[in-house]
CSV table of C-alpha atoms in Angstrom, one decimal:
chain,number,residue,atom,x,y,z
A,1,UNK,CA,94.0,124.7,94.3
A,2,UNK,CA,94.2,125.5,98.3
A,3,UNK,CA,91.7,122.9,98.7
A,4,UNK,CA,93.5,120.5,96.9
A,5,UNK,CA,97.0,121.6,99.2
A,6,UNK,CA,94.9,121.4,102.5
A,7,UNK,CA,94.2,117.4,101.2
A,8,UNK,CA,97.8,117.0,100.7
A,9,UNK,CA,99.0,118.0,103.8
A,10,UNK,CA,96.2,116.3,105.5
A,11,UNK,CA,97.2,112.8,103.8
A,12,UNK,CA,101.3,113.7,104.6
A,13,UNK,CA,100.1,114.2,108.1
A,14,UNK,CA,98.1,111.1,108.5
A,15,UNK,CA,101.4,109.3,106.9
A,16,UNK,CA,103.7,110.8,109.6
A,17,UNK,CA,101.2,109.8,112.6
A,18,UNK,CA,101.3,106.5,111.4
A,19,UNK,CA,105.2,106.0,111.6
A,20,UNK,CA,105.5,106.8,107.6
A,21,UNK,CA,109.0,108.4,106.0
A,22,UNK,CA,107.2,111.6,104.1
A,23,UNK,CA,109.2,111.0,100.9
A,24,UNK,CA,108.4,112.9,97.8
A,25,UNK,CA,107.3,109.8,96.4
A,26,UNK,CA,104.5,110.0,99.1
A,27,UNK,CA,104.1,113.6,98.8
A,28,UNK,CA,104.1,113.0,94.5
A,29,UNK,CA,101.4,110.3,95.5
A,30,UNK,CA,99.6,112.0,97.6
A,31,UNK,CA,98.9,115.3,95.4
A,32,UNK,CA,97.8,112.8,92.6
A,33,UNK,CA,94.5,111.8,94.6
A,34,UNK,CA,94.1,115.3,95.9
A,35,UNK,CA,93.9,116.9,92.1
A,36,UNK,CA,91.9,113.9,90.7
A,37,UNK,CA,87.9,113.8,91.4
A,38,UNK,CA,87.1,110.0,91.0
A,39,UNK,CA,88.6,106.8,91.3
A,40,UNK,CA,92.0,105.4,90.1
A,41,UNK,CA,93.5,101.8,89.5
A,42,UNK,CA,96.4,100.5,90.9
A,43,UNK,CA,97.4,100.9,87.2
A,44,UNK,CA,96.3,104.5,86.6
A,45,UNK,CA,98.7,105.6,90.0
A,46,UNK,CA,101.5,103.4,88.4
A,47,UNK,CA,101.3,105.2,84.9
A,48,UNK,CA,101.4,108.9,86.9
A,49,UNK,CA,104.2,108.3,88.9
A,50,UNK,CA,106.6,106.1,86.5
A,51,UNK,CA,106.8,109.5,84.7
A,52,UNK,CA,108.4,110.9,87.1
A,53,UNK,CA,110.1,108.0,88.7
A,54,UNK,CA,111.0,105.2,86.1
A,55,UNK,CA,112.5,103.0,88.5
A,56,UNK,CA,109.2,102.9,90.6
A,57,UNK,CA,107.4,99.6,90.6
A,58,UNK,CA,103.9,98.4,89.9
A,59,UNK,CA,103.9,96.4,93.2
A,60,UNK,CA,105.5,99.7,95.0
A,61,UNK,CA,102.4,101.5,93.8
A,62,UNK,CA,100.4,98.1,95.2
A,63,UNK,CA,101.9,98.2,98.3
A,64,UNK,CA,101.7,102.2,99.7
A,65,UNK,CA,98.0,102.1,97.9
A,66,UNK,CA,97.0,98.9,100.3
A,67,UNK,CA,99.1,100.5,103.2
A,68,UNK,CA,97.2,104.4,102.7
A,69,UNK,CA,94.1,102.4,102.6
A,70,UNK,CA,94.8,100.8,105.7
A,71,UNK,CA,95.7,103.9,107.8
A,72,UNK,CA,92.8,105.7,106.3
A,73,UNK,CA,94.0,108.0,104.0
A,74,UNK,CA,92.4,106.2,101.0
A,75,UNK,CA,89.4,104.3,100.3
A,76,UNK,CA,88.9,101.7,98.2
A,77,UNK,CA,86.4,99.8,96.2
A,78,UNK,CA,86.2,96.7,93.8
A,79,UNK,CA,83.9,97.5,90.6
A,80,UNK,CA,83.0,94.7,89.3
A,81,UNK,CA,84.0,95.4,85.3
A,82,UNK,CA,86.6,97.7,86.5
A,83,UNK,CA,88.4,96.1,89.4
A,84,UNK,CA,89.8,97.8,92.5
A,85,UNK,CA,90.5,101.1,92.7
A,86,UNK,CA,91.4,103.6,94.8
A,87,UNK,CA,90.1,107.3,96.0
A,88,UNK,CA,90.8,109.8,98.3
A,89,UNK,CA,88.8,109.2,101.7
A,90,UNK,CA,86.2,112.2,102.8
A,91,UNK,CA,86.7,112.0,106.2
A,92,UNK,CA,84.5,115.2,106.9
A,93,UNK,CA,82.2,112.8,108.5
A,94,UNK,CA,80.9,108.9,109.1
A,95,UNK,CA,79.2,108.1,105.8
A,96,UNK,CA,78.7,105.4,103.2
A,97,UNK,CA,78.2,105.4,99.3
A,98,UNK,CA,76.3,104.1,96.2
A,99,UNK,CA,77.9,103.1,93.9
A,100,UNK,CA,77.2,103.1,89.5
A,101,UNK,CA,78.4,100.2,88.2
A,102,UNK,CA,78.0,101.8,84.9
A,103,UNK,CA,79.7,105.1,85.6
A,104,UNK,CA,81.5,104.6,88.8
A,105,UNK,CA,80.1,107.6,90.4
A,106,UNK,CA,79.6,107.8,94.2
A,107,UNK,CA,77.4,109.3,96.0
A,108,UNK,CA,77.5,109.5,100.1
A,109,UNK,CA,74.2,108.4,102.4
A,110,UNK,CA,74.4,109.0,106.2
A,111,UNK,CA,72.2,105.9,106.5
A,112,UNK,CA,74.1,103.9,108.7
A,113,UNK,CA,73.6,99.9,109.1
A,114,UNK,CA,75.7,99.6,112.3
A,115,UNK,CA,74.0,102.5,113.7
A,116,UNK,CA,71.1,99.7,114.1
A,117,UNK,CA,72.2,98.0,117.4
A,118,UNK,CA,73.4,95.0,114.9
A,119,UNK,CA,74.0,91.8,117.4
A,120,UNK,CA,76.8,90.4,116.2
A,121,UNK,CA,78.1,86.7,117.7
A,122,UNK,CA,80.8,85.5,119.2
A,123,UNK,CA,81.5,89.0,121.0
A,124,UNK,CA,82.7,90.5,118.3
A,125,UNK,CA,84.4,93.7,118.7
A,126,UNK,CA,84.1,96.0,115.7
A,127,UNK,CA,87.1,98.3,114.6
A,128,UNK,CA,85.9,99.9,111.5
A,129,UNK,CA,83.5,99.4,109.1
A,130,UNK,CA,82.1,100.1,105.3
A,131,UNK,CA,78.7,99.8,103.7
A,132,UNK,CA,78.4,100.2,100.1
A,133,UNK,CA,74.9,100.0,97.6
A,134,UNK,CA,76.5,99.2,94.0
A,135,UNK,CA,73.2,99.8,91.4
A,136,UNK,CA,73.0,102.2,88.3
A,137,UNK,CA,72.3,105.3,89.0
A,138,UNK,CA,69.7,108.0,87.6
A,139,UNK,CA,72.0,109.5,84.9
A,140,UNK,CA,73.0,105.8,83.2
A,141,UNK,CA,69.3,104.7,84.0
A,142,UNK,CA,67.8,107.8,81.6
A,143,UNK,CA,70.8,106.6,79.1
A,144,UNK,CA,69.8,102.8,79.2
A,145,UNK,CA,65.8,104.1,78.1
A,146,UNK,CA,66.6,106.7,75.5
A,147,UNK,CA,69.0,104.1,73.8
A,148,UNK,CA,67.5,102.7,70.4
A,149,UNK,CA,66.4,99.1,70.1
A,150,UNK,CA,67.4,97.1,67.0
């Protein structure tokens, strides 16, 4: 529970550096990614917070997710069955993720393309990146082979 206030505060914080009214919509918002492990659709968010505010909109909920991405406070990631969707960013350190396609469950690598001396062209400057390795992973794989054949 104290970790999950500590990730509250820290996304509230990050809202209020980057010029962000911390409403209790935010703050409702906020404590919704902090007390939920994996990842959430725009629709999920929407169907948490019209309980509490009716009058809140599905392109409200579209809007501050985009934004909170933006800023850093969220990541987010398009599954290909399940569409985009949004999670909490670990910011603990620079990192990437695999991805199950089947399961959506994540799990960080400190392998780092960039980290390569990549030579990009036209003097490109780089502001922030993300590297992601969608496959199945080891769980779903033993799954897939114990599964009957008819």
């Amino acid at each position: 529970m104290r970790e999950n206030q500590s990730k509250v505060r820290e996304m509230l914080e990050t809202m209020a550096r980057n010029g962000w009214r911390v409403t209790e919509q935010r703050r409702t918002l906020a404590q919704i990614f902090a007390d939920h492990e994996g990842y959430l659709s725009p629709k999920d968010v929407y169907d948490q917070m019209s309980i509490r505010y009716p009058s809140m909109s599905l392109d409200t909920v579209y809007r501050n997710l985009r934004m909170l991405s933006e800023m850093g406070v969220l990541e987010h990631f398009y599954f290909m069955d399940g569409g985009l969707k949004f999670k909490e960013n670990c910011t603990a350190h620079h990192h990437h993720h695999l991805i199950c396609v089947n399961c959506e469950k994540t799990l960080p690598f400190d392998y780092c393309p960039m980290d390569q001396g990549l030579e990009l062209p036209g003097n490109y400057k780089v502001l922030r990146h993300r590297f992601e390795v969608y496959g199945i992973c080891e769980t779903c794989q033993r799954q897939q082979n114990e599964e009957p054949v008819e």
